[in-house]
PDB file of C-alpha atoms in Angstrom:
ATOM      1  CA  SER A   1      56.380 123.425 109.736  1.00  0.00           C
ATOM      2  CA  ILE A   2      58.519 124.308 106.768  1.00  0.00           C
ATOM      3  CA  SER A   3      58.255 120.854 105.205  1.00  0.00           C
ATOM      4  CA  PHE A   4      58.429 117.494 106.916  1.00  0.00           C
ATOM      5  CA  HIS A   5      57.982 115.444 103.743  1.00  0.00           C
ATOM      6  CA  GLU A   6      61.524 115.103 102.513  1.00  0.00           C
ATOM      7  CA  THR A   7      62.856 111.792 103.771  1.00  0.00           C
ATOM      8  CA  HIS A   8      63.067 108.056 103.168  1.00  0.00           C
ATOM      9  CA  LYS A   9      62.449 105.372 105.795  1.00  0.00           C
ATOM     10  CA  ASN A  10      64.993 105.517 108.612  1.00  0.00           C
ATOM     11  CA  THR A  11      65.610 102.445 110.802  1.00  0.00           C
ATOM     12  CA  GLN A  12      66.214 104.410 114.004  1.00  0.00           C
ATOM     13  CA  VAL A  13      63.143 106.534 113.389  1.00  0.00           C
ATOM     14  CA  GLU A  14      61.052 103.374 113.000  1.00  0.00           C
ATOM     15  CA  LYS A  15      62.472 102.071 116.297  1.00  0.00           C
ATOM     16  CA  ILE A  16      61.436 105.307 118.029  1.00  0.00           C
ATOM     17  CA  LEU A  17      57.901 105.048 116.641  1.00  0.00           C
ATOM     18  CA  ALA A  18      57.682 101.389 117.667  1.00  0.00           C
ATOM     19  CA  ALA A  19      58.791 102.339 121.182  1.00  0.00           C
ATOM     20  CA  ALA A  20      56.092 105.029 121.267  1.00  0.00           C
ATOM     21  CA  SER A  21      53.455 102.491 120.233  1.00  0.00           C
ATOM     22  CA  ASP A  22      54.626 100.266 123.106  1.00  0.00           C
ATOM     23  CA  GLY A  23      54.669 103.158 125.580  1.00  0.00           C
ATOM     24  CA  ASN A  24      58.407 102.678 126.112  1.00  0.00           C
ATOM     25  CA  TRP A  25      59.376 106.299 126.695  1.00  0.00           C
ATOM     26  CA  THR A  26      62.811 105.429 128.084  1.00  0.00           C
ATOM     27  CA  ALA A  27      63.732 103.705 124.821  1.00  0.00           C
ATOM     28  CA  ILE A  28      62.755 106.805 122.827  1.00  0.00           C
ATOM     29  CA  GLU A  29      65.107 108.965 124.846  1.00  0.00           C
ATOM     30  CA  LYS A  30      67.960 106.454 124.652  1.00  0.00           C
ATOM     31  CA  ILE A  31      67.711 106.193 120.869  1.00  0.00           C
ATOM     32  CA  LEU A  32      67.543 109.956 120.406  1.00  0.00           C
ATOM     33  CA  GLN A  33      70.543 110.498 122.689  1.00  0.00           C
ATOM     34  CA  SER A  34      72.527 107.764 120.948  1.00  0.00           C
ATOM     35  CA  GLU A  35      71.808 109.214 117.507  1.00  0.00           C
ATOM     36  CA  ARG A  36      72.627 112.735 118.721  1.00  0.00           C
ATOM     37  CA  SER A  37      76.096 111.544 119.740  1.00  0.00           C
ATOM     38  CA  LYS A  38      76.763 110.194 116.222  1.00  0.00           C
ATOM     39  CA  TYR A  39      76.089 113.361 114.253  1.00  0.00           C
ATOM     40  CA  GLY A  40      76.862 117.044 114.181  1.00  0.00           C
ATOM     41  CA  PRO A  41      73.859 119.204 115.164  1.00  0.00           C
ATOM     42  CA  THR A  42      72.742 120.095 111.622  1.00  0.00           C
ATOM     43  CA  GLU A  43      73.124 116.528 110.397  1.00  0.00           C
ATOM     44  CA  TYR A  44      71.190 115.244 113.418  1.00  0.00           C
ATOM     45  CA  ILE A  45      68.287 117.546 112.589  1.00  0.00           C
ATOM     46  CA  HIS A  46      68.200 116.487 108.939  1.00  0.00           C
ATOM     47  CA  LYS A  47      68.829 112.741 109.459  1.00  0.00           C
ATOM     48  CA  ILE A  48      66.825 112.091 112.630  1.00  0.00           C
ATOM     49  CA  ILE A  49      64.537 114.899 113.788  1.00  0.00           C
ATOM     50  CA  ILE A  50      62.920 115.873 110.481  1.00  0.00           C
ATOM     51  CA  PRO A  51      62.377 112.263 109.331  1.00  0.00           C
ATOM     52  CA  LEU A  52      60.939 111.431 112.762  1.00  0.00           C
ATOM     53  CA  ILE A  53      58.408 114.260 112.584  1.00  0.00           C
ATOM     54  CA  SER A  54      57.485 113.322 109.021  1.00  0.00           C
ATOM     55  CA  ARG A  55      56.797 109.688 109.947  1.00  0.00           C
ATOM     56  CA  MET A  56      55.045 110.686 113.174  1.00  0.00           C
ATOM     57  CA  ASN A  57      52.673 112.939 111.220  1.00  0.00           C
ATOM     58  CA  GLU A  58      51.982 110.111 108.759  1.00  0.00           C
ATOM     59  CA  LYS A  59      51.167 107.674 111.573  1.00  0.00           C
ATOM     60  CA  VAL A  60      48.961 110.195 113.397  1.00  0.00           C
ATOM     61  CA  GLY A  61      47.096 110.826 110.143  1.00  0.00           C
ATOM     62  CA  ALA A  62      46.587 107.077 109.715  1.00  0.00           C
ATOM     63  CA  ASP A  63      45.439 106.697 113.372  1.00  0.00           C
ATOM     64  CA  LEU A  64      48.477 104.528 114.142  1.00  0.00           C
ATOM     65  CA  LEU A  65      49.626 106.905 116.901  1.00  0.00           C
ATOM     66  CA  ASN A  66      47.333 108.591 119.406  1.00  0.00           C
ATOM     67  CA  VAL A  67      47.497 112.136 120.743  1.00  0.00           C
ATOM     68  CA  THR A  68      49.356 111.122 123.898  1.00  0.00           C
ATOM     69  CA  GLN A  69      52.032 109.288 121.925  1.00  0.00           C
ATOM     70  CA  GLU A  70      52.392 112.228 119.522  1.00  0.00           C
ATOM     71  CA  HIS A  71      52.791 114.713 122.379  1.00  0.00           C
ATOM     72  CA  ILE A  72      55.357 112.593 124.199  1.00  0.00           C
ATOM     73  CA  ILE A  73      57.461 112.131 121.054  1.00  0.00           C
ATOM     74  CA  SER A  74      57.205 115.883 120.422  1.00  0.00           C
ATOM     75  CA  ALA A  75      58.346 116.606 123.972  1.00  0.00           C
ATOM     76  CA  HIS A  76      61.402 114.383 123.470  1.00  0.00           C
ATOM     77  CA  ILE A  77      62.157 116.121 120.178  1.00  0.00           C
ATOM     78  CA  LYS A  78      61.998 119.565 121.783  1.00  0.00           C
ATOM     79  CA  GLU A  79      64.242 118.397 124.626  1.00  0.00           C
ATOM     80  CA  ASN A  80      66.819 117.082 122.163  1.00  0.00           C
ATOM     81  CA  LEU A  81      66.707 120.241 120.057  1.00  0.00           C
ATOM     82  CA  SER A  82      67.394 122.322 123.167  1.00  0.00           C
ATOM     83  CA  GLN A  83      70.516 120.256 123.882  1.00  0.00           C
ATOM     84  CA  LEU A  84      72.110 120.697 120.454  1.00  0.00           C
ATOM     85  CA  LYS A  85      75.324 122.654 120.401  1.00  0.00           C
ATOM     86  CA  THR A  86      74.995 126.052 118.740  1.00  0.00           C
ATOM     87  CA  ALA A  87      77.531 128.676 117.682  1.00  0.00           C
ATOM     88  CA  SER A  88      79.236 130.344 120.648  1.00  0.00           C
ATOM     89  CA  SER A  89      78.957 133.785 119.046  1.00  0.00           C
ATOM     90  CA  ALA A  90      77.081 135.447 116.205  1.00  0.00           C
ATOM     91  CA  LYS A  91      78.685 134.980 112.794  1.00  0.00           C
ATOM     92  CA  SER A  92      76.178 137.238 111.101  1.00  0.00           C
ATOM     93  CA  LYS A  93      74.508 140.596 111.725  1.00  0.00           C
ATOM     94  CA  CYS A  94      71.183 139.070 110.697  1.00  0.00           C
ATOM     95  CA  ARG A  95      68.366 139.004 113.250  1.00  0.00           C
ATOM     96  CA  ILE A  96      65.501 136.660 112.355  1.00  0.00           C
ATOM     97  CA  VAL A  97      62.070 136.846 114.012  1.00  0.00           C
ATOM     98  CA  MET A  98      60.029 133.623 113.717  1.00  0.00           C
ATOM     99  CA  ALA A  99      56.289 133.175 114.313  1.00  0.00           C
ATOM    100  CA  CYS A 100      53.084 131.427 113.260  1.00  0.00           C
ATOM    101  CA  PRO A 101      49.840 133.311 112.472  1.00  0.00           C
ATOM    102  CA  GLU A 102      46.954 133.525 114.915  1.00  0.00           C
ATOM    103  CA  VAL A 103      45.228 130.217 115.760  1.00  0.00           C
ATOM    104  CA  ASP A 104      48.121 128.287 114.185  1.00  0.00           C
ATOM    105  CA  TYR A 105      49.583 126.304 117.079  1.00  0.00           C
ATOM    106  CA  HIS A 106      52.031 124.175 115.074  1.00  0.00           C
ATOM    107  CA  ASP A 107      55.364 125.782 115.852  1.00  0.00           C
ATOM    108  CA  MET A 108      57.668 122.753 115.639  1.00  0.00           C
ATOM    109  CA  GLY A 109      58.850 123.870 112.196  1.00  0.00           C
ATOM    110  CA  ILE A 110      59.998 127.286 113.345  1.00  0.00           C
ATOM    111  CA  LEU A 111      61.508 125.773 116.477  1.00  0.00           C
ATOM    112  CA  ILE A 112      63.714 123.644 114.218  1.00  0.00           C
ATOM    113  CA  ALA A 113      64.363 126.676 112.010  1.00  0.00           C
ATOM    114  CA  SER A 114      65.479 128.644 115.056  1.00  0.00           C
ATOM    115  CA  ARG A 115      67.920 125.926 116.152  1.00  0.00           C
ATOM    116  CA  LEU A 116      69.352 125.690 112.641  1.00  0.00           C
ATOM    117  CA  ALA A 117      69.883 129.463 112.584  1.00  0.00           C
ATOM    118  CA  LYS A 118      71.630 129.403 115.960  1.00  0.00           C
ATOM    119  CA  ILE A 119      73.869 126.551 114.778  1.00  0.00           C
ATOM    120  CA  HIS A 120      74.884 128.846 111.920  1.00  0.00           C
ATOM    121  CA  GLY A 121      75.602 131.660 114.375  1.00  0.00           C
ATOM    122  CA  ILE A 122      72.546 133.747 113.441  1.00  0.00           C
ATOM    123  CA  SER A 123      70.507 135.518 116.126  1.00  0.00           C
ATOM    124  CA  THR A 124      66.817 134.635 116.306  1.00  0.00           C
ATOM    125  CA  LEU A 125      63.756 135.701 118.247  1.00  0.00           C
ATOM    126  CA  PHE A 126      61.424 132.702 118.463  1.00  0.00           C
ATOM    127  CA  LEU A 127      57.887 133.968 119.104  1.00  0.00           C
ATOM    128  CA  GLY A 128      56.194 130.645 118.516  1.00  0.00           C
ATOM    129  CA  ALA A 129      52.576 129.861 117.728  1.00  0.00           C
ATOM    130  CA  HIS A 130      49.430 132.008 117.491  1.00  0.00           C
ATOM    131  CA  PHE A 131      51.000 135.444 117.067  1.00  0.00           C
ATOM    132  CA  PRO A 132      48.819 138.471 116.166  1.00  0.00           C
ATOM    133  CA  LYS A 133      49.992 140.384 113.096  1.00  0.00           C
ATOM    134  CA  ARG A 134      50.055 143.824 114.738  1.00  0.00           C
ATOM    135  CA  ASP A 135      52.149 142.552 117.634  1.00  0.00           C
ATOM    136  CA  LEU A 136      54.408 140.747 115.175  1.00  0.00           C
ATOM    137  CA  VAL A 137      55.116 143.936 113.222  1.00  0.00           C
ATOM    138  CA  GLN A 138      55.774 145.875 116.434  1.00  0.00           C
ATOM    139  CA  THR A 139      58.127 143.181 117.721  1.00  0.00           C
ATOM    140  CA  CYS A 140      60.067 143.155 114.436  1.00  0.00           C
ATOM    141  CA  LEU A 141      60.497 146.917 114.627  1.00  0.00           C
ATOM    142  CA  GLN A 142      61.630 146.819 118.262  1.00  0.00           C
ATOM    143  CA  TYR A 143      63.994 143.877 117.650  1.00  0.00           C
ATOM    144  CA  LYS A 144      65.371 145.568 114.518  1.00  0.00           C
ATOM    145  CA  ALA A 145      64.728 142.370 112.598  1.00  0.00           C
ATOM    146  CA  THR A 146      66.567 141.898 109.328  1.00  0.00           C
ATOM    147  CA  HIS A 147      64.327 138.941 108.451  1.00  0.00           C
ATOM    148  CA  LEU A 148      60.863 137.693 109.432  1.00  0.00           C
ATOM    149  CA  LEU A 149      59.985 133.997 109.011  1.00  0.00           C
ATOM    150  CA  VAL A 150      56.257 133.211 109.065  1.00  0.00           C
ATOM    151  CA  SER A 151      55.264 129.532 109.046  1.00  0.00           C
ATOM    152  CA  SER A 152      51.630 128.692 108.293  1.00  0.00           C
ATOM    153  CA  THR A 153      50.312 125.136 108.601  1.00  0.00           C
ATOM    154  CA  ILE A 154      46.524 125.651 108.539  1.00  0.00           C
ATOM    155  CA  SER A 155      44.215 127.498 106.151  1.00  0.00           C
ATOM    156  CA  LYS A 156      41.242 129.658 107.105  1.00  0.00           C
ATOM    157  CA  LYS A 157      38.990 126.742 106.137  1.00  0.00           C
ATOM    158  CA  GLU A 158      40.917 124.577 108.620  1.00  0.00           C
ATOM    159  CA  GLY A 159      40.539 127.107 111.431  1.00  0.00           C
ATOM    160  CA  ALA A 160      43.053 129.918 110.906  1.00  0.00           C
ATOM    161  CA  ARG A 161      41.761 133.356 111.879  1.00  0.00           C
ATOM    162  CA  GLU A 162      42.282 134.771 108.396  1.00  0.00           C
ATOM    163  CA  ASN A 163      43.735 133.903 105.027  1.00  0.00           C
ATOM    164  CA  LEU A 164      47.522 133.838 105.008  1.00  0.00           C
ATOM    165  CA  LEU A 165      47.538 136.310 102.110  1.00  0.00           C
ATOM    166  CA  ASP A 166      45.640 138.877 104.219  1.00  0.00           C
ATOM    167  CA  TYR A 167      47.934 138.285 107.205  1.00  0.00           C
ATOM    168  CA  LEU A 168      51.073 138.744 105.116  1.00  0.00           C
ATOM    169  CA  SER A 169      49.695 141.692 103.146  1.00  0.00           C
ATOM    170  CA  PHE A 170      49.143 143.590 106.396  1.00  0.00           C
ATOM    171  CA  ILE A 171      52.665 142.758 107.558  1.00  0.00           C
ATOM    172  CA  ASP A 172      54.132 143.779 104.208  1.00  0.00           C
ATOM    173  CA  ARG A 173      52.470 147.200 104.446  1.00  0.00           C
ATOM    174  CA  GLN A 174      53.579 147.851 108.026  1.00  0.00           C
ATOM    175  CA  LEU A 175      57.046 146.302 108.265  1.00  0.00           C
ATOM    176  CA  ASP A 176      60.306 148.173 107.767  1.00  0.00           C
ATOM    177  CA  PRO A 177      60.884 147.958 103.983  1.00  0.00           C
ATOM    178  CA  LYS A 178      64.428 146.665 104.560  1.00  0.00           C
ATOM    179  CA  THR A 179      63.198 143.630 106.543  1.00  0.00           C
ATOM    180  CA  ALA A 180      63.130 140.517 104.359  1.00  0.00           C
ATOM    181  CA  LEU A 181      59.997 138.358 104.452  1.00  0.00           C
ATOM    182  CA  TRP A 182      60.382 134.576 104.528  1.00  0.00           C
ATOM    183  CA  VAL A 183      57.354 132.282 104.294  1.00  0.00           C
ATOM    184  CA  ALA A 184      57.072 128.531 104.856  1.00  0.00           C
ATOM    185  CA  GLY A 185      54.715 125.806 106.052  1.00  0.00           C
ATOM    186  CA  ARG A 186      52.122 123.427 104.649  1.00  0.00           C
ATOM    187  CA  ASN A 187      49.582 126.211 104.067  1.00  0.00           C
ATOM    188  CA  SER A 188      52.024 128.546 102.337  1.00  0.00           C
ATOM    189  CA  ALA A 189      52.217 126.973  98.856  1.00  0.00           C
ATOM    190  CA  GLU A 190      49.924 129.629  97.364  1.00  0.00           C
ATOM    191  CA  MET A 191      52.339 132.311  98.607  1.00  0.00           C
ATOM    192  CA  LYS A 192      54.854 131.379  95.908  1.00  0.00           C
ATOM    193  CA  THR A 193      53.162 134.032  93.789  1.00  0.00           C
ATOM    194  CA  LEU A 194      53.232 136.695  96.512  1.00  0.00           C
ATOM    195  CA  LYS A 195      54.978 139.880  95.330  1.00  0.00           C
ATOM    196  CA  PRO A 196      55.733 141.900  98.467  1.00  0.00           C
ATOM    197  CA  GLN A 197      57.556 145.225  98.415  1.00  0.00           C
ATOM    198  CA  ARG A 198      60.659 143.794 100.039  1.00  0.00           C
ATOM    199  CA  PRO A 199      63.181 140.927  99.721  1.00  0.00           C
ATOM    200  CA  TYR A 200      61.134 137.725  99.762  1.00  0.00           C
ATOM    201  CA  ILE A 201      61.690 133.947  99.801  1.00  0.00           C
ATOM    202  CA  HIS A 202      59.192 131.084  99.916  1.00  0.00           C
ATOM    203  CA  PHE A 203      60.767 127.912 101.351  1.00  0.00           C
ATOM    204  CA  ASN A 204      59.621 124.432 100.337  1.00  0.00           C
ATOM    205  CA  SER A 205      62.011 122.457 102.537  1.00  0.00           C
ATOM    206  CA  PHE A 206      64.452 122.629 105.412  1.00  0.00           C
ATOM    207  CA  GLN A 207      67.264 121.964 102.943  1.00  0.00           C
ATOM    208  CA  GLU A 208      66.406 125.185 101.119  1.00  0.00           C
ATOM    209  CA  PHE A 209      66.204 127.040 104.420  1.00  0.00           C
ATOM    210  CA  ASP A 210      69.517 125.633 105.662  1.00  0.00           C
ATOM    211  CA  LYS A 211      71.223 126.629 102.405  1.00  0.00           C
ATOM    212  CA  GLN A 212      69.954 130.185 102.818  1.00  0.00           C
ATOM    213  CA  LEU A 213      71.283 130.271 106.389  1.00  0.00           C
ATOM    214  CA  SER A 214      74.685 129.151 105.104  1.00  0.00           C
ATOM    215  CA  THR A 215      74.651 132.058 102.668  1.00  0.00           C
ATOM    216  CA  LEU A 216      73.747 134.551 105.388  1.00  0.00           C
ATOM    217  CA  SER A 217      76.375 133.273 107.821  1.00  0.00           C
ATOM    218  CA  GLY A 218      79.072 132.955 105.185  1.00  0.00           C
ATOM    219  CA  THR A 219      79.480 129.233 105.859  1.00  0.00           C
ATOM    220  CA  ASP A 220      78.390 128.074 102.402  1.00  0.00           C
ATOM    221  CA  LYS A 221      81.055 126.548 100.214  1.00  0.00           C
TER     222      LYS A 221
END
């Protein structure tokens, strides 16, 4: 994730979580569809999807939702993200590759990031979870990436294959020097002090990320 801790309590989100606790999967879909019809795609992500994931993570951490309920809510979220309207054509020459380090399987954050970029008319290559650093560099070179977004949610102590600093240092040495490096995720806070030899941003929230996308696409005001 980039950051799912940036919201206040949302009534519709609480209804979705209550439906999940009751095993009422039809209600979850109906609420998500109803809310999607009320908002533009970016607003829907910020007002419904991100708060929902934040509260879901809190409830899972407190053992108030089980693994099955978490996975079913996540499946509904992914389905709704895939149905959001995106720009019909590219508004920017930027090409963003998005991935998580090896053994990091939490790719919901970069999935949201990819949809936000496409809404802004920016091309993305979503590589998802558990991506080896050598393959990531090679893919960026082949794709002619202008930006690489790496989202890290677990530390080496929590099971990651290596420290994020080592993973990013390798990438920084091998990547085209013109390719900007973007870093986000729960495990990335220590990377604020990273000084790579290229344009670099550490994101603390989806709001920061969305603002940067607006700048790249020329849609900021």
